[in-house]
mmCIF file of C-alpha atoms in Angstrom:
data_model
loop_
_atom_site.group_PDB
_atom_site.id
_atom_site.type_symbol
_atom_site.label_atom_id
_atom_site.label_comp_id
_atom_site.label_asym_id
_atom_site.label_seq_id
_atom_site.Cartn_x
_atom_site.Cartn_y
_atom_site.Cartn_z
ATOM 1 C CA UNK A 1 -80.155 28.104 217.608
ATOM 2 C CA UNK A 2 -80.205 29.766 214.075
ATOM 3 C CA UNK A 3 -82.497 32.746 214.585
ATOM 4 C CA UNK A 4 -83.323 32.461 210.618
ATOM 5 C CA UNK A 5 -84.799 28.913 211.274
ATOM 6 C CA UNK A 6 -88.131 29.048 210.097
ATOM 7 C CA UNK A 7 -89.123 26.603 213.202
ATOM 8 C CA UNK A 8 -88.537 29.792 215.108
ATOM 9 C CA UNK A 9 -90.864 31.725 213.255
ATOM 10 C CA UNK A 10 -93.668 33.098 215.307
ATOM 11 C CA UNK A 11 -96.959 31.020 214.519
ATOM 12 C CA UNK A 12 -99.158 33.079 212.195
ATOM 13 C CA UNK A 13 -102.066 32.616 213.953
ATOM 14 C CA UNK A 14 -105.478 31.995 213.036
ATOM 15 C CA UNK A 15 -108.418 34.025 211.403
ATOM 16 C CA UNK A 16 -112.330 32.796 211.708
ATOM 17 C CA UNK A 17 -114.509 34.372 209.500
ATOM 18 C CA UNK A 18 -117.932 33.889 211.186
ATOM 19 C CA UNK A 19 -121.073 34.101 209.171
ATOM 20 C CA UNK A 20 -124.607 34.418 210.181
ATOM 21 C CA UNK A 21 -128.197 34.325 208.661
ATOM 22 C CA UNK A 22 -130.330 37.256 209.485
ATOM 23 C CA UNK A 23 -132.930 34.483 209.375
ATOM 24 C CA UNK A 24 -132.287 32.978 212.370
ATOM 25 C CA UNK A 25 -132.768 34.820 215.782
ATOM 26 C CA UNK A 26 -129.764 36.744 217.230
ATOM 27 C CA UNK A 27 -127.986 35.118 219.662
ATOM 28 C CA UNK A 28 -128.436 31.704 218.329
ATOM 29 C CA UNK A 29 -125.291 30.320 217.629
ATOM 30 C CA UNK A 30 -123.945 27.229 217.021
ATOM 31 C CA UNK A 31 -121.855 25.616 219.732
ATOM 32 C CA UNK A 32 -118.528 26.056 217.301
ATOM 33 C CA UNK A 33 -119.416 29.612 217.295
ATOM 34 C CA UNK A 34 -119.473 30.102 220.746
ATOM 35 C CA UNK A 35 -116.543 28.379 221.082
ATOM 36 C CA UNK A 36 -114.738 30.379 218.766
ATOM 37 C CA UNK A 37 -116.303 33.480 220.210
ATOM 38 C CA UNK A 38 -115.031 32.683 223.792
ATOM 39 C CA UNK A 39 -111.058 31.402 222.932
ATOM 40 C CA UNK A 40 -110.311 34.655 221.110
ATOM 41 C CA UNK A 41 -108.290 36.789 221.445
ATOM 42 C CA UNK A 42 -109.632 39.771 219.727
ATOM 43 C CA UNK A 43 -113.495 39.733 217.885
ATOM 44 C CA UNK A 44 -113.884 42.180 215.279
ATOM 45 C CA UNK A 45 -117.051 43.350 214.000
ATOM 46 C CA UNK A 46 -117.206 46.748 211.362
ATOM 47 C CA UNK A 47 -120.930 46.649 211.948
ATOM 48 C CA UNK A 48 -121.910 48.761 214.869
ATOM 49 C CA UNK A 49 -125.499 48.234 214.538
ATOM 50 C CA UNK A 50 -124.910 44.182 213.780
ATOM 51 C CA UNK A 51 -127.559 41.853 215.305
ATOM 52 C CA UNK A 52 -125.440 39.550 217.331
ATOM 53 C CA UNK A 53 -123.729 42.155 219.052
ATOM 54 C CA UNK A 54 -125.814 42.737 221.900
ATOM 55 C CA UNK A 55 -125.788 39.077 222.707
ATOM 56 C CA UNK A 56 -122.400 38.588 222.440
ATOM 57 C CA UNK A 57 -121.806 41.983 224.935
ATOM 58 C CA UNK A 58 -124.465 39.604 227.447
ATOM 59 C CA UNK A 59 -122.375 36.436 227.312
ATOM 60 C CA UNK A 60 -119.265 38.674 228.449
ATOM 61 C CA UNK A 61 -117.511 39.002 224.670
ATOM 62 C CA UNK A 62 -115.711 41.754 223.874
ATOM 63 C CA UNK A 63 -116.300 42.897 220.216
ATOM 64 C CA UNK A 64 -114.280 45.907 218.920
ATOM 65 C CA UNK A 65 -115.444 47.936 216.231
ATOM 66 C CA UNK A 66 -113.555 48.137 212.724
ATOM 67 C CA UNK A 67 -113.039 47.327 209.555
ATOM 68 C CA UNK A 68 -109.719 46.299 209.152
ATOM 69 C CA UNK A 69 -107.871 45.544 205.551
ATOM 70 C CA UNK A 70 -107.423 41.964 204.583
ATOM 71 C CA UNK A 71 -103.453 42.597 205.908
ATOM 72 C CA UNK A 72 -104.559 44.324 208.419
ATOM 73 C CA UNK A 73 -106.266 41.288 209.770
ATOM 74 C CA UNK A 74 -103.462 38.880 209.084
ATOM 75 C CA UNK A 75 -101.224 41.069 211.118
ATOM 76 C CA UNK A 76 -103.662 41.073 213.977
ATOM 77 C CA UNK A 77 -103.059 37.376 214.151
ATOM 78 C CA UNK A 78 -99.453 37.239 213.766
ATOM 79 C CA UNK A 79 -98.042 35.842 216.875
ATOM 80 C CA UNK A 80 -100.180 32.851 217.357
ATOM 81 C CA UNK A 81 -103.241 35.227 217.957
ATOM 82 C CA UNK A 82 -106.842 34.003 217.228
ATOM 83 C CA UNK A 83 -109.151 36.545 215.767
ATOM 84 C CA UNK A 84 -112.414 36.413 215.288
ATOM 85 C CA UNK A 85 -113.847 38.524 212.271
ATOM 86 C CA UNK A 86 -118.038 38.907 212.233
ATOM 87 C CA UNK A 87 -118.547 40.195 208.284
ATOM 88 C CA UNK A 88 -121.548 42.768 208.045
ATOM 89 C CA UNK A 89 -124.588 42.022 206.023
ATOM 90 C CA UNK A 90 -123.237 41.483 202.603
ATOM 91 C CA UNK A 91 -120.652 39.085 204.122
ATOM 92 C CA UNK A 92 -117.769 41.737 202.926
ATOM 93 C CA UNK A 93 -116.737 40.363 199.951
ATOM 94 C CA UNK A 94 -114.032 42.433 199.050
ATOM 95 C CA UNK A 95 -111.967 41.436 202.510
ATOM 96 C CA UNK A 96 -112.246 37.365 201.766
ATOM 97 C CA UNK A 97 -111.420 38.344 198.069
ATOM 98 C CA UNK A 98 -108.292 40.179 199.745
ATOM 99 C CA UNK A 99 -107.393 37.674 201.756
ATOM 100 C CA UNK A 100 -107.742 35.260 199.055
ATOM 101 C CA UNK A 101 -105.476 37.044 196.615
ATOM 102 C CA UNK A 102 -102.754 37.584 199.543
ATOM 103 C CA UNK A 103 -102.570 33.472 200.447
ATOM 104 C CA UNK A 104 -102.136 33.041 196.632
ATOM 105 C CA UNK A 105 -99.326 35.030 196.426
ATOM 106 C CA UNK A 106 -96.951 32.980 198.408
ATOM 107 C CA UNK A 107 -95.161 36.568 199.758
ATOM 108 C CA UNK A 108 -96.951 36.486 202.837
ATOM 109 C CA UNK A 109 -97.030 34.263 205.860
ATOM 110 C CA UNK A 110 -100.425 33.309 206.267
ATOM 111 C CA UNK A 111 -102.651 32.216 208.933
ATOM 112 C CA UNK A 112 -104.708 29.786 208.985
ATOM 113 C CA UNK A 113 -107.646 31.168 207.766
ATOM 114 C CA UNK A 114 -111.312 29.626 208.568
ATOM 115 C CA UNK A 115 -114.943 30.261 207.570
ATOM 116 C CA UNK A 116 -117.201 29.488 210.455
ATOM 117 C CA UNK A 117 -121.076 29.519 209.679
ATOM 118 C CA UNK A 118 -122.285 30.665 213.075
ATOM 119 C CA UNK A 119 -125.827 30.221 212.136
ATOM 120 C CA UNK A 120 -127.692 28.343 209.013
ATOM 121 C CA UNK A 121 -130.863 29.092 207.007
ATOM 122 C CA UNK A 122 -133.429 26.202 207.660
ATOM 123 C CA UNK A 123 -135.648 24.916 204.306
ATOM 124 C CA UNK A 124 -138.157 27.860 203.512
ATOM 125 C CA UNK A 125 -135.934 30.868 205.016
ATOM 126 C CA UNK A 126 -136.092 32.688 201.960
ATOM 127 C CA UNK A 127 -139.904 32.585 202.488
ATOM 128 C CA UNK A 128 -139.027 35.599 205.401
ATOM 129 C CA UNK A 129 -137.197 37.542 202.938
ATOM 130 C CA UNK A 130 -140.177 37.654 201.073
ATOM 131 C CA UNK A 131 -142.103 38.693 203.781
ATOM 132 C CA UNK A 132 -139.852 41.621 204.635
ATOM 133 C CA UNK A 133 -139.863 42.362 201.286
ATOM 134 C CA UNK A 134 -143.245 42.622 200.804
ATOM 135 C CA UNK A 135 -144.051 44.615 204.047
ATOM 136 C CA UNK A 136 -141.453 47.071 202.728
ATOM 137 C CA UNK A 137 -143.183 47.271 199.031
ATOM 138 C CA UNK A 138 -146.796 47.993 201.284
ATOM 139 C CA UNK A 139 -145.517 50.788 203.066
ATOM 140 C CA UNK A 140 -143.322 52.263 200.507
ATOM 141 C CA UNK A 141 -144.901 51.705 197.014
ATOM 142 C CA UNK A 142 -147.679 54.097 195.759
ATOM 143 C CA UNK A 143 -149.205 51.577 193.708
ATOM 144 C CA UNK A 144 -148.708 48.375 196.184
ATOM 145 C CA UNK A 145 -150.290 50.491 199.274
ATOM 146 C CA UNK A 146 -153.550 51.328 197.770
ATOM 147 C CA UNK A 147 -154.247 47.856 196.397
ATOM 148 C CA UNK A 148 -157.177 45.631 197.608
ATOM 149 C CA UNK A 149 -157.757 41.959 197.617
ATOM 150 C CA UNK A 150 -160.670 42.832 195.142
ATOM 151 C CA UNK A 151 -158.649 45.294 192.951
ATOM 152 C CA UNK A 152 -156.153 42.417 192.736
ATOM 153 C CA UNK A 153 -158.201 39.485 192.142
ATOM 154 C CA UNK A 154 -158.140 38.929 188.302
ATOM 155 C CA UNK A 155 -153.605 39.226 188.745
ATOM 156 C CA UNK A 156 -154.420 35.790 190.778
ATOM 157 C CA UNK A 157 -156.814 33.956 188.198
ATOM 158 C CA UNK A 158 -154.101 35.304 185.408
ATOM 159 C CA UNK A 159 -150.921 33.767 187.222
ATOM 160 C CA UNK A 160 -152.718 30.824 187.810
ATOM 161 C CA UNK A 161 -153.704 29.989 184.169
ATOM 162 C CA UNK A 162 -150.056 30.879 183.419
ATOM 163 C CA UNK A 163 -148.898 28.348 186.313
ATOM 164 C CA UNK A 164 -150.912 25.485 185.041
ATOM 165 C CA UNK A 165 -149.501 26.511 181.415
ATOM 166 C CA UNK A 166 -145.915 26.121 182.769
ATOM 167 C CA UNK A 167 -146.624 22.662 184.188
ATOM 168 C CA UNK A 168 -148.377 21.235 180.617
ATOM 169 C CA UNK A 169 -145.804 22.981 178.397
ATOM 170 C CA UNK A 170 -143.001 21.547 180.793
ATOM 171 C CA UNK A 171 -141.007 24.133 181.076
ATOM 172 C CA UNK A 172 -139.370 24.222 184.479
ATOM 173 C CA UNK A 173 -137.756 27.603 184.266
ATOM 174 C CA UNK A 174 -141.530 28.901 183.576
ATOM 175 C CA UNK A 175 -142.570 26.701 186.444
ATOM 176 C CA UNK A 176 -140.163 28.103 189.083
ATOM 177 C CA UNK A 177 -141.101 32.227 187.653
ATOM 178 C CA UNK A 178 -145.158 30.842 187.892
ATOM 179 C CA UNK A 179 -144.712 29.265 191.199
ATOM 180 C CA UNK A 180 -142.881 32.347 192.657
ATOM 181 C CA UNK A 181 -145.771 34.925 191.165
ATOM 182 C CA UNK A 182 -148.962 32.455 192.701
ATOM 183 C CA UNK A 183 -146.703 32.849 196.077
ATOM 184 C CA UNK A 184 -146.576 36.522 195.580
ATOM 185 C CA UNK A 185 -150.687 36.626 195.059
ATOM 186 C CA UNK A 186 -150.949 34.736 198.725
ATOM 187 C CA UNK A 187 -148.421 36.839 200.414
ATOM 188 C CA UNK A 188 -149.892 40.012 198.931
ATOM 189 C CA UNK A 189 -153.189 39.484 200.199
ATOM 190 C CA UNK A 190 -151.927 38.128 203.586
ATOM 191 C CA UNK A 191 -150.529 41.878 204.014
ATOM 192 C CA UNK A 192 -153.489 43.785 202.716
ATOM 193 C CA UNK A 193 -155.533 41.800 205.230
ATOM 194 C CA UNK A 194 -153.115 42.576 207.793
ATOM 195 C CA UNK A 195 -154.113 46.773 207.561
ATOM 196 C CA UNK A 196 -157.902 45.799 207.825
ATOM 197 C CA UNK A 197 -159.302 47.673 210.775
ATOM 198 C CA UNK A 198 -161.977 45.050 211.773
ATOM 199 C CA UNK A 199 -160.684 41.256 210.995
ATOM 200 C CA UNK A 200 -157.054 41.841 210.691
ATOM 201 C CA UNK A 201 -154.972 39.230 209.944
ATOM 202 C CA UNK A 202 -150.838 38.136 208.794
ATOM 203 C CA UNK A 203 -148.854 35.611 206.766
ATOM 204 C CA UNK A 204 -148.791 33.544 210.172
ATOM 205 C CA UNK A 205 -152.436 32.866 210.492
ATOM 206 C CA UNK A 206 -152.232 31.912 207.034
ATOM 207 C CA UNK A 207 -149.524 29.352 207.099
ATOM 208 C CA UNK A 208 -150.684 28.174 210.791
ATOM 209 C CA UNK A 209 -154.097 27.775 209.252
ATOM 210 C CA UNK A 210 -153.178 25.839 206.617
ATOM 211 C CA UNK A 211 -150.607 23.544 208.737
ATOM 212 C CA UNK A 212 -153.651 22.955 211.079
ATOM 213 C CA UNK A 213 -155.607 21.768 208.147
ATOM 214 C CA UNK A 214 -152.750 19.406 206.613
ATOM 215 C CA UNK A 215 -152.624 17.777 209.701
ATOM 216 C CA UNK A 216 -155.880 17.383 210.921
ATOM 217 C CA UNK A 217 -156.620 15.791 207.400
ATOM 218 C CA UNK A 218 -153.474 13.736 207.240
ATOM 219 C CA UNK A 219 -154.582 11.259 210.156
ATOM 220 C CA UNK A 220 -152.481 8.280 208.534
ATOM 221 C CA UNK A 221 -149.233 10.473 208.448
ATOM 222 C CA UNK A 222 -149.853 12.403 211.907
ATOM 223 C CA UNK A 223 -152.303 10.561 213.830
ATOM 224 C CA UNK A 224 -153.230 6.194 214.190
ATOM 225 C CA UNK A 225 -155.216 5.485 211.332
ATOM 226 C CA UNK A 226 -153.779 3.786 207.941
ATOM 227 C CA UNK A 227 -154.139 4.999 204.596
ATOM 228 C CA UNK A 228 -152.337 2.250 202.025
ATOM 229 C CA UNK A 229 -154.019 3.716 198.376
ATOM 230 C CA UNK A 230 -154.324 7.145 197.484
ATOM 231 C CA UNK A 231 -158.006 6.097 197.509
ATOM 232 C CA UNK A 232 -157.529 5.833 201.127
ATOM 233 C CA UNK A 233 -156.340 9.142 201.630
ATOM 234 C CA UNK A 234 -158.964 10.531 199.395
ATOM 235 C CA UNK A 235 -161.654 9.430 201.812
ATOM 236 C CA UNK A 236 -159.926 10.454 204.749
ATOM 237 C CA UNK A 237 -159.655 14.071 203.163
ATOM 238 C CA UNK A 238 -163.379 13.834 202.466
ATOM 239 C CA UNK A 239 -164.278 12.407 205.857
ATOM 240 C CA UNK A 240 -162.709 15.575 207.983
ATOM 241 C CA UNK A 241 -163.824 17.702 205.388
ATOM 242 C CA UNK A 242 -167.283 17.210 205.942
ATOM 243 C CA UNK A 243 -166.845 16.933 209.297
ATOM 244 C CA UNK A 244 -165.409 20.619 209.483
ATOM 245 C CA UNK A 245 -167.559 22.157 207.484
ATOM 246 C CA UNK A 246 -170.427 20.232 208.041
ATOM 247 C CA UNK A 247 -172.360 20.862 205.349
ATOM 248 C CA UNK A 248 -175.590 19.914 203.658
ATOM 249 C CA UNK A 249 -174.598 19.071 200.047
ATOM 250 C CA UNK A 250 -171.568 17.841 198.898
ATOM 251 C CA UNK A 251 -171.497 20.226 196.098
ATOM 252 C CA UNK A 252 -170.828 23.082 198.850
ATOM 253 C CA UNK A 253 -167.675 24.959 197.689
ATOM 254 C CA UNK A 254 -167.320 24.577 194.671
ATOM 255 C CA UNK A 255 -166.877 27.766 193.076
ATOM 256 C CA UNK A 256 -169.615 27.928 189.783
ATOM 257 C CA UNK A 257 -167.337 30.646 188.915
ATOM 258 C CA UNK A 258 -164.620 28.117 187.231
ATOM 259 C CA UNK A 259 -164.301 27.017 183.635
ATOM 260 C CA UNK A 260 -167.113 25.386 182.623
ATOM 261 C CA UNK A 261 -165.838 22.142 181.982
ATOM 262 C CA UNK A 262 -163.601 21.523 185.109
ATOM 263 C CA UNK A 263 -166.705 22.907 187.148
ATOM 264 C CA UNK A 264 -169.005 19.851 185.188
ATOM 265 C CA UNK A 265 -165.924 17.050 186.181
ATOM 266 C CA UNK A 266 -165.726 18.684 190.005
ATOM 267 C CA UNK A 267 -169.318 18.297 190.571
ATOM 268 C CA UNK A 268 -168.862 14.337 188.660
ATOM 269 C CA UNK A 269 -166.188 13.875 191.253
ATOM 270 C CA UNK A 270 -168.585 14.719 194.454
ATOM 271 C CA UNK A 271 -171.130 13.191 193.060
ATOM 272 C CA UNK A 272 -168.879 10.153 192.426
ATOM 273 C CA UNK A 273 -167.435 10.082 196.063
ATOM 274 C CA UNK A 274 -170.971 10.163 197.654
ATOM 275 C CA UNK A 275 -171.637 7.205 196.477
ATOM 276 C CA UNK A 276 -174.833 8.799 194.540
ATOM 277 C CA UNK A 277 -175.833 7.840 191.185
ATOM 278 C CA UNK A 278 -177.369 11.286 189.638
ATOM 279 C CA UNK A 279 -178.908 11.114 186.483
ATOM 280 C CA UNK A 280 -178.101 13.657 183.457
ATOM 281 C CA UNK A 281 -180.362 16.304 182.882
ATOM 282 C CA UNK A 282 -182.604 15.499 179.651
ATOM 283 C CA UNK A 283 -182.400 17.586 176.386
ATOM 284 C CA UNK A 284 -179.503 15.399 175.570
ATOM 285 C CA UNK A 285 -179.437 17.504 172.242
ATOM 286 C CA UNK A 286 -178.945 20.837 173.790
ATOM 287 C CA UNK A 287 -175.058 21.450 173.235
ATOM 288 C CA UNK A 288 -174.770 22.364 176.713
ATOM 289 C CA UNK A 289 -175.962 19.062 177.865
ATOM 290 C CA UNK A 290 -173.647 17.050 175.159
ATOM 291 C CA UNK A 291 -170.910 18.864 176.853
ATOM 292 C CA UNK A 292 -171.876 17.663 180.316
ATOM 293 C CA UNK A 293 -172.267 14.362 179.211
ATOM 294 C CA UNK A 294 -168.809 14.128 178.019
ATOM 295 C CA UNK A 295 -167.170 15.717 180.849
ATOM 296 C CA UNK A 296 -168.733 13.927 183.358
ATOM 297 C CA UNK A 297 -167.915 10.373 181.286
ATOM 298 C CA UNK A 298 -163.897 12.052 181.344
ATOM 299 C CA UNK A 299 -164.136 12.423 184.653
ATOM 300 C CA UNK A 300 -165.495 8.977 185.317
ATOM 301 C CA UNK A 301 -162.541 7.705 183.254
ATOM 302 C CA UNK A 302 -160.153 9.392 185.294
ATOM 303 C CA UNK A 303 -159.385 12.031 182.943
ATOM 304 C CA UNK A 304 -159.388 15.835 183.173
ATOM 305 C CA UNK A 305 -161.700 16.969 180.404
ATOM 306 C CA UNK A 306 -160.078 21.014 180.850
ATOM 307 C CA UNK A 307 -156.496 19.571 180.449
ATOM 308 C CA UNK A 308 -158.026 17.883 177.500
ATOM 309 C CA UNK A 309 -159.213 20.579 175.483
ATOM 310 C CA UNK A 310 -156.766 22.713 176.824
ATOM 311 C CA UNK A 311 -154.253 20.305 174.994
ATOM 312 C CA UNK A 312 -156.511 19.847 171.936
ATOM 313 C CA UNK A 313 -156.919 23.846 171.513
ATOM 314 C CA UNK A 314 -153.112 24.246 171.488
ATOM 315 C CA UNK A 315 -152.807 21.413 168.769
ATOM 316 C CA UNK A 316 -155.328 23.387 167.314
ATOM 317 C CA UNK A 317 -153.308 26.572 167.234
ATOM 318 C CA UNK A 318 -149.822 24.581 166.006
ATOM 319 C CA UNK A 319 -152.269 23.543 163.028
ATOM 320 C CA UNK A 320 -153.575 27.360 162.618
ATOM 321 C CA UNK A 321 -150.030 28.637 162.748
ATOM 322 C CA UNK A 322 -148.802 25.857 160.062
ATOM 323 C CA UNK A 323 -151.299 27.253 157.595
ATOM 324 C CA UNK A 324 -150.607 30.688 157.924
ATOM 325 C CA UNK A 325 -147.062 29.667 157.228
ATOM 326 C CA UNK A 326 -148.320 27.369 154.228
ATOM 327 C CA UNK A 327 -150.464 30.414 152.960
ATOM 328 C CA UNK A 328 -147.362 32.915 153.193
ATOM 329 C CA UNK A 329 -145.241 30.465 151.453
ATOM 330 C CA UNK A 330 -147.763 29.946 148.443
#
């Protein structure tokens, strides 16, 4: 047979590029993965210190330590090898960008070359980089690591007012940056109560709390009882409410230190829900009461008398701005 016949050619091989997420625990791989792992015939990892490494040393794979050229690679495989390359954490661009350049040149004979996500990130992964982040800003930042919930208190109210801005100007790039700073405010606190020396406490309780609370108030979605309005689900929210904090009024938590107006429509609203028909106070010409009055009508109404003015002020302020502008002109 013609030794130049490419059928005689020795196979190329095969390269498999296998990523993992940090995110998910060492050692747990996908069944491809393992599979992978286990039919090679020579794992490469330039990491030393990589995660997965002691695991894979347990389940009996051999990993050698390098960090071989994109050629370098292909030549391992040459011969119908199978090599298995673990990237470190930045996923080693500059090797797939090697590789990529050297199958588009059509001078080499490539093998078959395969990226094999070992591991994925579930929905809300990122929400542990933030985490790390954060515990890395306490430690290291001389601002960040003398803070205090009260210290930071007003940054909270602020990024608030600027979130509910976002969501009535409609501007979903805003609303994505607002989101992400309110987030910041919850995990910042989590980790300054985390170094208390008396009621310590993390992220975890935080999010279990708050998971506990979804679903103990959620009965129709995790338990047997039937919600088919959102009137329904309204009283069952109300109902294990009271129950778990048992109070005496249903004006208990609501904090008197909110705007004015959306403080008037929440207490409306429990007022409403109880079932209890409360006169207005008299002096219906004090402004104060007028106010009331009108808020707790909006709220009756279904309407949110702070979104109102809120939305009133800033036509306000387009009109304010337009006569400037006329005034300049003139």
């Amino acid at each position: 047979m013609d030794a130049t016949d490419p059928t005689n050619a020795p196979s190329p091989g095969r390269i498999v590029i296998l990523t993992t997420t940090h995110r998910v625990a060492p050692g747990l791989l996908s069944w491809a993965a393992w599979s992978a792992l286990r039919a090679a015939e020579q794992v490469i990892c330039p990491d030393p210190g990589h995660p997965q490494l002691p695991y894979l040393r347990e389940a009996g794979v051999s990993v050698g330590h390098a960090a071989p050229t994109g050629r370098e690679l292909v030549d391992l495989a040459a011969g119908g090898r199978t090599v298995v390359y673990i990237p470190g954490a930045d996923n080693d661009p500059a090797l797939t960008d090697e590789l990529a350049r050297l199958a588009g040149s059509g001078r080499v004979q490539m093998p078959d070359l395969e990226l094999l996500p070992g591991s994925y990130d579930l929905p809300g992964a990122r929400l542990l980089d933030l985490v790390q982040v954060m515990d890395r800003i306490r430690a290291e930042c001389p601002w960040s690591s003398e803070q205090t919930s009260e210290a930071l208190a007003k940054y909270g109210v602020e990024e608030v007012y600027e979130l509910v801005e976002a969501i009535e100007e409609g501007d979903r790039d805003a609303l994505r940056e607002e989101l992400g700073d309110v987030l910041l405010q919850v995990v910042f606190h989590a980790r300054i109560a985390q170094d208390d020396e008396e009621e310590p406490f993390s992220i975890d309780d935080v999010a279990g709390g708050i998971v506990d609370k979804l679903i103990h108030r959620h009965p129709h979605v995790f338990g047997t009882e039937t919600a088919e309005t959102p009137e329904d689900v309204q009283a069952h929210w109300q109902r294990t409410k009271a129950v778990e904090k048992r109070r005496d009024s249903v004006t208990e938590g609501i904090p008197l230190g909110q705007p004015a107006l959306a403080l008037a429509a929440k207490l409306a609203g429990r007022a409403r829900s109880a079932g209890l028909d409360v006169p207005l106070p008299d002096a219906a010409d004090e402004l104060g009461e007028v106010l009331l009055a009108l808020a707790v009508k909006a709220a009756g109404d279904g309407q949110d008398p702070e979104s109102a003015l809120r939305a009133a002020a800033r036509r306000y302020r387009d009109a304010i701005i337009a006569a400037e502008r006329e005034d300049r002109e003139d």
